[in-house]
Amino acid sequence: IVIGLIQGLTELFPVSSLGHTVLIPSWLGGSWAALVRQEDSAESPYLAFIVGLHLATALVLIAYYWREWLRLGRGLVTSVIQRRIVTPEQRLAWLIVIATIPVGLAGLAFEHAFRVLFARPEAAAFFLMVNGGILLLGERYRRRAPAAADRAGNGTGRDRQDAPVAVAAATAGAGQDQPSAHSPGPGPHQPERAMADLAAEQRLAGIGAGSALWIGAAQILALFAGISREGVTMAGGLVRGLNHEDALRFAFLLSTPVILAAGALKVPDLTGPLGDGIRGQVLVGSVAAAGGSLLAIVFLSRWFRTRTLTPFAVYCLAAGLLSLIRFTIW
């Protein structure tokens, strides 16, 4: 239950779930630290348990954004049938496909090896500090981006972040209020929420294939224990001109198929001999991970309306430094 909660929360927070599932048991010591030492083995029950929890997080992301996924799925299918890309849903669906290709190929080739090789407290502490540095760089570059964009006149600054949403309103139907990307998030059945979602999708659909590929490739860094998939994806989105809300949404949309695939690939292990004795723990841990993931989505969706990645960066730097001292000197 404890590891499931840690996994569910930190998988979506920009602080690295794998890093925390290595560092926290190592700090606790005893039988907890013994779990982490199992990860040195290529056939680690603890590693299979951790990756198996990804399914719970992916299912929560799909359930929370089910309207978006229905629209994106419909957009992808109609685009293939019509052999053209016209609507925002079609463009965004293909951008997600493009952005997923680099991390998908890298994950298939190196994911297990990297987890076994770097799932040690010393490495996780070091890469957690690297993660903090990446978040700070993303914020610093973003603060410079609006002024530079205004000088260049390329529309990647504030004007782009607060782009008009007329097309989204038109696709949603006439007679409704114009959506606001910064609305406080009313209930899931109210039209304002749906209009705001459409507005966000329109903005994301305009980032371009090159930016999507660049942001998606940043997820490869998350193969290192201590570097957050959401964190580097958000930082990449900020660098390419997204605001915090849109960067978070794009990070969640991009990470869903990756997290789902990572968990699904572990299902054969969990149903085979490697899963003997831990299947009950996986089920209970998955329930805890699902609860933690839902809390993380709700909290972060509100946090990034007005706040930045900086507090998470400071936390990663401080926690990584303390852990590095703890596991290399003490």
mmCIF file of C-alpha atoms in Angstrom:
data_model
loop_
_atom_site.group_PDB
_atom_site.id
_atom_site.type_symbol
_atom_site.label_atom_id
_atom_site.label_comp_id
_atom_site.label_asym_id
_atom_site.label_seq_id
_atom_site.Cartn_x
_atom_site.Cartn_y
_atom_site.Cartn_z
ATOM 1 C CA ILE A 1 0.000 0.000 0.000
ATOM 2 C CA VAL A 2 2.796 2.422 0.908
ATOM 3 C CA ILE A 3 4.772 1.766 -2.267
ATOM 4 C CA GLY A 4 1.559 1.968 -4.309
ATOM 5 C CA LEU A 5 0.742 5.396 -2.896
ATOM 6 C CA ILE A 6 4.306 6.585 -3.543
ATOM 7 C CA GLN A 7 4.168 5.266 -7.098
ATOM 8 C CA GLY A 8 0.760 6.765 -7.831
ATOM 9 C CA LEU A 9 1.650 10.223 -6.539
ATOM 10 C CA THR A 10 5.200 10.551 -7.824
ATOM 11 C CA GLU A 11 4.482 9.026 -11.253
ATOM 12 C CA LEU A 12 2.509 12.142 -12.157
ATOM 13 C CA PHE A 13 4.337 14.669 -9.996
ATOM 14 C CA PRO A 14 7.495 15.983 -11.726
ATOM 15 C CA VAL A 15 9.747 14.263 -9.168
ATOM 16 C CA SER A 16 10.305 10.710 -10.564
ATOM 17 C CA SER A 17 8.345 7.729 -9.299
ATOM 18 C CA LEU A 18 11.145 5.219 -9.899
ATOM 19 C CA GLY A 19 13.597 7.430 -8.048
ATOM 20 C CA HIS A 20 11.308 7.587 -5.026
ATOM 21 C CA THR A 21 10.513 3.873 -5.013
ATOM 22 C CA VAL A 22 14.276 3.372 -4.809
ATOM 23 C CA LEU A 23 15.210 6.146 -2.382
ATOM 24 C CA ILE A 24 12.393 5.956 0.194
ATOM 25 C CA PRO A 25 12.840 2.213 0.966
ATOM 26 C CA SER A 26 16.609 2.782 1.028
ATOM 27 C CA TRP A 27 16.193 5.543 3.603
ATOM 28 C CA LEU A 28 13.910 3.333 5.718
ATOM 29 C CA GLY A 29 16.437 0.502 5.650
ATOM 30 C CA GLY A 30 15.953 -3.056 6.858
ATOM 31 C CA SER A 31 13.480 -5.148 4.888
ATOM 32 C CA TRP A 32 12.505 -2.044 2.896
ATOM 33 C CA ALA A 33 16.047 -1.584 1.597
ATOM 34 C CA ALA A 34 16.185 -5.289 0.799
ATOM 35 C CA LEU A 35 13.394 -4.744 -1.712
ATOM 36 C CA VAL A 36 15.496 -2.212 -3.607
ATOM 37 C CA ARG A 37 18.519 -4.511 -3.675
ATOM 38 C CA GLN A 38 16.391 -6.994 -5.607
ATOM 39 C CA GLU A 39 16.412 -4.579 -8.542
ATOM 40 C CA ASP A 40 20.035 -5.466 -9.290
ATOM 41 C CA SER A 41 18.647 -8.754 -10.579
ATOM 42 C CA ALA A 42 17.356 -8.990 -14.125
ATOM 43 C CA GLU A 43 14.436 -11.038 -12.729
ATOM 44 C CA SER A 44 13.418 -8.804 -9.850
ATOM 45 C CA PRO A 45 9.996 -9.384 -8.250
ATOM 46 C CA TYR A 46 10.110 -5.862 -6.801
ATOM 47 C CA LEU A 47 10.824 -4.381 -10.225
ATOM 48 C CA ALA A 48 7.948 -6.372 -11.721
ATOM 49 C CA PHE A 49 5.733 -5.151 -8.877
ATOM 50 C CA ILE A 50 6.696 -1.493 -9.441
ATOM 51 C CA VAL A 51 6.217 -1.571 -13.199
ATOM 52 C CA GLY A 52 2.972 -3.505 -12.776
ATOM 53 C CA LEU A 53 1.573 -0.561 -10.805
ATOM 54 C CA HIS A 54 1.918 1.558 -13.965
ATOM 55 C CA LEU A 55 -1.274 0.003 -15.277
ATOM 56 C CA ALA A 56 -3.267 1.577 -12.448
ATOM 57 C CA THR A 57 -1.845 5.035 -13.181
ATOM 58 C CA ALA A 58 -2.492 4.674 -16.915
ATOM 59 C CA LEU A 59 -6.092 3.602 -16.340
ATOM 60 C CA VAL A 60 -6.688 6.610 -14.069
ATOM 61 C CA LEU A 61 -5.282 8.944 -16.745
ATOM 62 C CA ILE A 62 -7.534 7.369 -19.370
ATOM 63 C CA ALA A 63 -10.589 7.610 -17.097
ATOM 64 C CA TYR A 64 -9.908 11.230 -16.118
ATOM 65 C CA TYR A 65 -9.337 12.365 -19.705
ATOM 66 C CA TRP A 66 -11.803 9.955 -21.319
ATOM 67 C CA ARG A 67 -13.508 12.685 -23.336
ATOM 68 C CA GLU A 68 -10.172 13.772 -24.810
ATOM 69 C CA TRP A 69 -9.199 10.211 -25.621
ATOM 70 C CA LEU A 70 -12.541 9.580 -27.351
ATOM 71 C CA ARG A 71 -12.088 12.698 -29.470
ATOM 72 C CA LEU A 72 -8.466 11.879 -30.237
ATOM 73 C CA GLY A 73 -9.303 8.286 -31.124
ATOM 74 C CA ARG A 74 -12.089 9.442 -33.403
ATOM 75 C CA GLY A 75 -9.776 12.019 -34.941
ATOM 76 C CA LEU A 76 -7.071 9.446 -35.633
ATOM 77 C CA VAL A 77 -9.514 6.993 -37.235
ATOM 78 C CA THR A 78 -11.213 9.619 -39.403
ATOM 79 C CA SER A 79 -7.829 10.994 -40.442
ATOM 80 C CA VAL A 80 -6.697 7.572 -41.642
ATOM 81 C CA ILE A 81 -9.986 6.966 -43.455
ATOM 82 C CA GLN A 82 -10.052 10.398 -45.087
ATOM 83 C CA ARG A 83 -6.279 10.467 -45.646
ATOM 84 C CA ARG A 84 -5.995 14.012 -44.459
ATOM 85 C CA ILE A 85 -5.366 15.980 -41.268
ATOM 86 C CA VAL A 86 -7.756 18.901 -40.856
ATOM 87 C CA THR A 87 -9.350 19.201 -37.424
ATOM 88 C CA PRO A 88 -7.524 19.995 -34.157
ATOM 89 C CA GLU A 89 -8.378 16.506 -32.857
ATOM 90 C CA GLN A 90 -6.770 14.900 -35.898
ATOM 91 C CA ARG A 91 -3.644 17.045 -35.612
ATOM 92 C CA LEU A 92 -3.249 16.446 -31.885
ATOM 93 C CA ALA A 93 -3.787 12.689 -32.267
ATOM 94 C CA TRP A 94 -0.983 12.473 -34.828
ATOM 95 C CA LEU A 95 1.261 14.707 -32.710
ATOM 96 C CA ILE A 96 0.878 12.252 -29.828
ATOM 97 C CA VAL A 97 1.752 9.375 -32.167
ATOM 98 C CA ILE A 98 4.831 11.231 -33.416
ATOM 99 C CA ALA A 99 5.937 12.198 -29.901
ATOM 100 C CA THR A 100 5.559 8.626 -28.634
ATOM 101 C CA ILE A 101 7.795 7.036 -31.275
ATOM 102 C CA PRO A 102 11.228 8.033 -29.811
ATOM 103 C CA VAL A 103 10.496 6.976 -26.231
ATOM 104 C CA GLY A 104 8.685 3.850 -27.448
ATOM 105 C CA LEU A 105 11.705 2.646 -29.407
ATOM 106 C CA ALA A 106 14.135 3.591 -26.616
ATOM 107 C CA GLY A 107 11.946 1.940 -24.000
ATOM 108 C CA LEU A 108 11.729 -1.343 -25.891
ATOM 109 C CA ALA A 109 15.501 -1.385 -26.356
ATOM 110 C CA PHE A 110 16.793 -0.096 -23.015
ATOM 111 C CA GLU A 111 14.012 0.245 -20.427
ATOM 112 C CA HIS A 112 14.644 -2.954 -18.464
ATOM 113 C CA ALA A 113 18.431 -2.700 -18.667
ATOM 114 C CA PHE A 114 18.396 0.910 -17.460
ATOM 115 C CA ARG A 115 16.073 0.120 -14.577
ATOM 116 C CA VAL A 116 18.307 -2.715 -13.399
ATOM 117 C CA LEU A 117 21.532 -0.755 -13.921
ATOM 118 C CA PHE A 118 20.520 2.567 -12.372
ATOM 119 C CA ALA A 119 17.929 1.495 -9.779
ATOM 120 C CA ARG A 120 20.400 2.090 -6.951
ATOM 121 C CA PRO A 121 20.046 4.801 -4.299
ATOM 122 C CA GLU A 122 23.294 6.562 -5.283
ATOM 123 C CA ALA A 123 22.311 6.764 -8.950
ATOM 124 C CA ALA A 124 18.712 7.693 -8.139
ATOM 125 C CA ALA A 125 19.909 10.521 -5.865
ATOM 126 C CA PHE A 126 22.232 11.886 -8.557
ATOM 127 C CA PHE A 127 19.608 11.784 -11.290
ATOM 128 C CA LEU A 128 17.027 13.330 -8.951
ATOM 129 C CA MET A 129 19.348 16.340 -8.734
ATOM 130 C CA VAL A 130 19.655 16.312 -12.519
ATOM 131 C CA ASN A 131 15.852 16.319 -12.697
ATOM 132 C CA GLY A 132 15.751 19.398 -10.479
ATOM 133 C CA GLY A 133 18.221 21.141 -12.775
ATOM 134 C CA ILE A 134 16.110 20.303 -15.827
ATOM 135 C CA LEU A 135 13.003 21.774 -14.187
ATOM 136 C CA LEU A 136 14.866 24.978 -13.309
ATOM 137 C CA LEU A 137 16.228 25.288 -16.832
ATOM 138 C CA GLY A 138 12.738 24.811 -18.259
ATOM 139 C CA GLU A 139 11.388 27.589 -16.053
ATOM 140 C CA ARG A 140 14.303 29.900 -16.812
ATOM 141 C CA TYR A 141 14.005 29.421 -20.555
ATOM 142 C CA ARG A 142 10.256 29.936 -20.398
ATOM 143 C CA ARG A 143 10.650 33.261 -18.606
ATOM 144 C CA ARG A 144 12.908 34.446 -21.412
ATOM 145 C CA ALA A 145 10.727 33.029 -24.184
ATOM 146 C CA PRO A 146 7.936 35.662 -24.220
ATOM 147 C CA ALA A 147 10.304 38.631 -24.591
ATOM 148 C CA ALA A 148 12.377 36.883 -27.230
ATOM 149 C CA ALA A 149 9.251 35.841 -29.103
ATOM 150 C CA ASP A 150 7.890 39.382 -29.058
ATOM 151 C CA ARG A 151 11.139 40.681 -30.523
ATOM 152 C CA ALA A 152 11.173 37.981 -33.176
ATOM 153 C CA GLY A 153 7.453 38.358 -33.888
ATOM 154 C CA ASN A 154 6.990 34.603 -34.188
ATOM 155 C CA GLY A 155 4.026 34.320 -31.812
ATOM 156 C CA THR A 156 5.502 31.802 -29.375
ATOM 157 C CA GLY A 157 5.215 34.073 -26.346
ATOM 158 C CA ARG A 158 2.205 35.298 -24.457
ATOM 159 C CA ASP A 159 0.066 35.729 -27.565
ATOM 160 C CA ARG A 160 0.597 32.091 -28.401
ATOM 161 C CA GLN A 161 -0.062 30.903 -24.868
ATOM 162 C CA ASP A 162 -3.347 32.763 -24.773
ATOM 163 C CA ALA A 163 -4.291 32.052 -28.387
ATOM 164 C CA PRO A 164 -7.892 32.571 -29.500
ATOM 165 C CA VAL A 165 -10.167 29.591 -29.230
ATOM 166 C CA ALA A 166 -12.718 30.414 -31.892
ATOM 167 C CA VAL A 167 -12.121 27.200 -33.814
ATOM 168 C CA ALA A 168 -12.689 25.132 -30.686
ATOM 169 C CA ALA A 169 -15.921 26.988 -30.028
ATOM 170 C CA ALA A 170 -17.041 26.410 -33.587
ATOM 171 C CA THR A 171 -16.356 22.696 -33.415
ATOM 172 C CA ALA A 172 -18.257 22.463 -30.135
ATOM 173 C CA GLY A 173 -21.360 24.008 -31.654
ATOM 174 C CA ALA A 174 -22.990 27.393 -31.892
ATOM 175 C CA GLY A 175 -24.737 29.247 -29.120
ATOM 176 C CA GLN A 176 -22.262 28.392 -26.353
ATOM 177 C CA ASP A 177 -20.022 30.744 -24.424
ATOM 178 C CA GLN A 178 -16.448 31.158 -25.552
ATOM 179 C CA PRO A 179 -14.237 28.838 -23.479
ATOM 180 C CA SER A 180 -11.491 29.969 -21.191
ATOM 181 C CA ALA A 181 -8.313 27.938 -20.756
ATOM 182 C CA HIS A 182 -8.006 29.308 -17.226
ATOM 183 C CA SER A 183 -11.499 28.491 -16.008
ATOM 184 C CA PRO A 184 -11.625 27.038 -12.476
ATOM 185 C CA GLY A 185 -12.681 23.629 -13.747
ATOM 186 C CA PRO A 186 -16.398 23.087 -13.125
ATOM 187 C CA GLY A 187 -17.996 19.693 -12.892
ATOM 188 C CA PRO A 188 -17.394 17.112 -15.613
ATOM 189 C CA HIS A 189 -20.930 17.443 -17.021
ATOM 190 C CA GLN A 190 -20.932 21.228 -17.388
ATOM 191 C CA PRO A 191 -20.357 22.741 -20.838
ATOM 192 C CA GLU A 192 -17.673 25.163 -19.597
ATOM 193 C CA ARG A 193 -15.368 22.278 -18.769
ATOM 194 C CA ALA A 194 -15.873 20.705 -22.183
ATOM 195 C CA MET A 195 -15.273 24.012 -23.944
ATOM 196 C CA ALA A 196 -12.090 24.608 -21.956
ATOM 197 C CA ASP A 197 -10.881 21.135 -22.911
ATOM 198 C CA LEU A 198 -11.535 21.835 -26.582
ATOM 199 C CA ALA A 199 -9.693 25.131 -26.304
ATOM 200 C CA ALA A 200 -6.657 23.401 -24.780
ATOM 201 C CA GLU A 201 -6.702 20.753 -27.496
ATOM 202 C CA GLN A 202 -6.725 23.425 -30.174
ATOM 203 C CA ARG A 203 -3.697 25.145 -28.669
ATOM 204 C CA LEU A 204 -1.797 21.868 -28.337
ATOM 205 C CA ALA A 205 -2.662 20.927 -31.906
ATOM 206 C CA GLY A 206 -0.805 24.034 -33.068
ATOM 207 C CA ILE A 207 2.608 23.258 -31.592
ATOM 208 C CA GLY A 208 3.871 21.509 -34.730
ATOM 209 C CA ALA A 209 5.375 18.097 -35.454
ATOM 210 C CA GLY A 210 8.937 19.228 -34.718
ATOM 211 C CA SER A 211 8.049 20.462 -31.241
ATOM 212 C CA ALA A 212 6.006 17.324 -30.519
ATOM 213 C CA LEU A 213 8.924 15.124 -31.533
ATOM 214 C CA TRP A 214 11.329 17.166 -29.394
ATOM 215 C CA ILE A 215 9.049 17.070 -26.347
ATOM 216 C CA GLY A 216 8.365 13.363 -26.799
ATOM 217 C CA ALA A 217 12.062 12.562 -27.108
ATOM 218 C CA ALA A 218 12.654 14.245 -23.743
ATOM 219 C CA GLN A 219 10.770 11.348 -22.127
ATOM 220 C CA ILE A 220 13.739 9.094 -22.906
ATOM 221 C CA LEU A 221 15.565 10.708 -19.982
ATOM 222 C CA ALA A 222 12.968 9.154 -17.653
ATOM 223 C CA LEU A 223 14.623 5.770 -18.244
ATOM 224 C CA PHE A 224 17.099 6.918 -15.587
ATOM 225 C CA ALA A 225 15.816 6.382 -12.049
ATOM 226 C CA GLY A 226 15.437 9.862 -10.571
ATOM 227 C CA ILE A 227 14.381 11.721 -13.727
ATOM 228 C CA SER A 228 10.665 12.361 -14.029
ATOM 229 C CA ARG A 229 8.785 11.656 -17.256
ATOM 230 C CA GLU A 230 6.228 14.369 -16.481
ATOM 231 C CA GLY A 231 8.945 16.764 -15.357
ATOM 232 C CA VAL A 232 11.112 16.596 -18.474
ATOM 233 C CA THR A 233 8.036 16.602 -20.721
ATOM 234 C CA MET A 234 6.666 19.702 -19.032
ATOM 235 C CA ALA A 235 10.066 21.401 -19.211
ATOM 236 C CA GLY A 236 10.235 20.550 -22.899
ATOM 237 C CA GLY A 237 6.751 21.962 -23.409
ATOM 238 C CA LEU A 238 7.667 25.204 -21.638
ATOM 239 C CA VAL A 239 10.767 25.555 -23.798
ATOM 240 C CA ARG A 240 8.637 25.124 -26.929
ATOM 241 C CA GLY A 241 6.229 27.874 -25.874
ATOM 242 C CA LEU A 242 3.445 26.127 -23.929
ATOM 243 C CA ASN A 243 2.077 27.565 -20.714
ATOM 244 C CA HIS A 244 2.079 25.463 -17.557
ATOM 245 C CA GLU A 245 -1.488 24.176 -17.896
ATOM 246 C CA ASP A 246 -1.036 23.089 -21.492
ATOM 247 C CA ALA A 247 2.403 21.630 -20.784
ATOM 248 C CA LEU A 248 0.878 19.539 -17.983
ATOM 249 C CA ARG A 249 -1.998 18.333 -20.162
ATOM 250 C CA PHE A 250 0.349 17.446 -23.010
ATOM 251 C CA ALA A 251 2.631 15.617 -20.574
ATOM 252 C CA PHE A 252 -0.291 13.564 -19.275
ATOM 253 C CA LEU A 253 -1.524 12.768 -22.778
ATOM 254 C CA LEU A 254 1.960 11.762 -23.943
ATOM 255 C CA SER A 255 2.744 9.673 -20.888
ATOM 256 C CA THR A 256 -0.504 7.676 -20.917
ATOM 257 C CA PRO A 257 0.391 5.297 -23.785
ATOM 258 C CA VAL A 258 3.977 4.973 -22.506
ATOM 259 C CA ILE A 259 2.917 4.155 -18.930
ATOM 260 C CA LEU A 260 0.220 1.804 -20.199
ATOM 261 C CA ALA A 261 2.676 -0.026 -22.443
ATOM 262 C CA ALA A 262 5.272 -0.308 -19.661
ATOM 263 C CA GLY A 263 2.693 -1.877 -17.351
ATOM 264 C CA ALA A 264 1.228 -4.138 -20.029
ATOM 265 C CA LEU A 265 4.670 -5.510 -20.889
ATOM 266 C CA LYS A 266 5.024 -6.680 -17.282
ATOM 267 C CA VAL A 267 1.744 -8.596 -17.260
ATOM 268 C CA PRO A 268 3.391 -11.799 -18.615
ATOM 269 C CA ASP A 269 5.980 -11.584 -15.837
ATOM 270 C CA LEU A 270 3.317 -11.153 -13.187
ATOM 271 C CA THR A 271 1.260 -14.055 -14.515
ATOM 272 C CA GLY A 272 4.359 -16.267 -14.752
ATOM 273 C CA PRO A 273 6.720 -17.619 -12.102
ATOM 274 C CA LEU A 274 8.089 -14.145 -11.327
ATOM 275 C CA GLY A 275 4.655 -13.160 -10.064
ATOM 276 C CA ASP A 276 4.363 -16.026 -7.608
ATOM 277 C CA GLY A 277 3.709 -14.634 -4.153
ATOM 278 C CA ILE A 278 3.243 -10.998 -5.212
ATOM 279 C CA ARG A 279 0.025 -10.975 -7.227
ATOM 280 C CA GLY A 280 -2.070 -10.028 -4.214
ATOM 281 C CA GLN A 281 0.386 -7.260 -3.376
ATOM 282 C CA VAL A 282 0.183 -5.983 -6.960
ATOM 283 C CA LEU A 283 -3.618 -5.784 -6.773
ATOM 284 C CA VAL A 284 -3.623 -3.980 -3.429
ATOM 285 C CA GLY A 285 -0.763 -1.731 -4.496
ATOM 286 C CA SER A 286 -2.580 -0.920 -7.731
ATOM 287 C CA VAL A 287 -5.648 0.277 -5.817
ATOM 288 C CA ALA A 288 -3.400 2.521 -3.713
ATOM 289 C CA ALA A 289 -1.553 3.715 -6.834
ATOM 290 C CA ALA A 290 -4.856 4.560 -8.533
ATOM 291 C CA GLY A 291 -5.928 6.646 -5.551
ATOM 292 C CA GLY A 292 -2.580 8.426 -5.437
ATOM 293 C CA SER A 293 -2.688 9.104 -9.181
ATOM 294 C CA LEU A 294 -6.172 10.626 -8.976
ATOM 295 C CA LEU A 295 -5.078 12.915 -6.149
ATOM 296 C CA ALA A 296 -2.012 13.921 -8.159
ATOM 297 C CA ILE A 297 -4.037 14.792 -11.271
ATOM 298 C CA VAL A 298 -6.522 16.937 -9.347
ATOM 299 C CA PHE A 299 -3.820 18.706 -7.343
ATOM 300 C CA LEU A 300 -1.478 19.374 -10.257
ATOM 301 C CA SER A 301 -4.300 20.557 -12.535
ATOM 302 C CA ARG A 302 -5.062 23.255 -9.983
ATOM 303 C CA TRP A 303 -1.448 23.984 -9.023
ATOM 304 C CA PHE A 304 -0.250 24.830 -12.519
ATOM 305 C CA ARG A 305 -3.022 27.332 -13.170
ATOM 306 C CA THR A 306 -1.042 29.896 -11.195
ATOM 307 C CA ARG A 307 2.220 28.259 -10.089
ATOM 308 C CA THR A 308 5.421 26.897 -11.582
ATOM 309 C CA LEU A 309 7.829 23.956 -11.513
ATOM 310 C CA THR A 310 10.288 25.797 -9.252
ATOM 311 C CA PRO A 311 9.171 24.307 -5.889
ATOM 312 C CA PHE A 312 9.466 20.801 -7.354
ATOM 313 C CA ALA A 313 12.913 21.656 -8.700
ATOM 314 C CA VAL A 314 14.078 22.858 -5.281
ATOM 315 C CA TYR A 315 12.708 19.711 -3.664
ATOM 316 C CA CYS A 316 14.504 17.452 -6.170
ATOM 317 C CA LEU A 317 17.807 19.263 -5.673
ATOM 318 C CA ALA A 318 17.555 19.155 -1.866
ATOM 319 C CA ALA A 319 16.286 15.569 -1.604
ATOM 320 C CA GLY A 320 18.815 14.366 -4.177
ATOM 321 C CA LEU A 321 21.728 16.072 -2.428
ATOM 322 C CA LEU A 322 20.773 14.740 1.008
ATOM 323 C CA SER A 323 20.298 11.239 -0.408
ATOM 324 C CA LEU A 324 23.605 11.393 -2.277
ATOM 325 C CA ILE A 325 25.404 12.345 0.939
ATOM 326 C CA ARG A 326 23.536 9.632 2.829
ATOM 327 C CA PHE A 327 24.349 6.802 0.442
ATOM 328 C CA THR A 328 27.899 7.764 -0.569
ATOM 329 C CA ILE A 329 29.417 9.177 2.646
ATOM 330 C CA TRP A 330 27.516 7.852 5.668
#
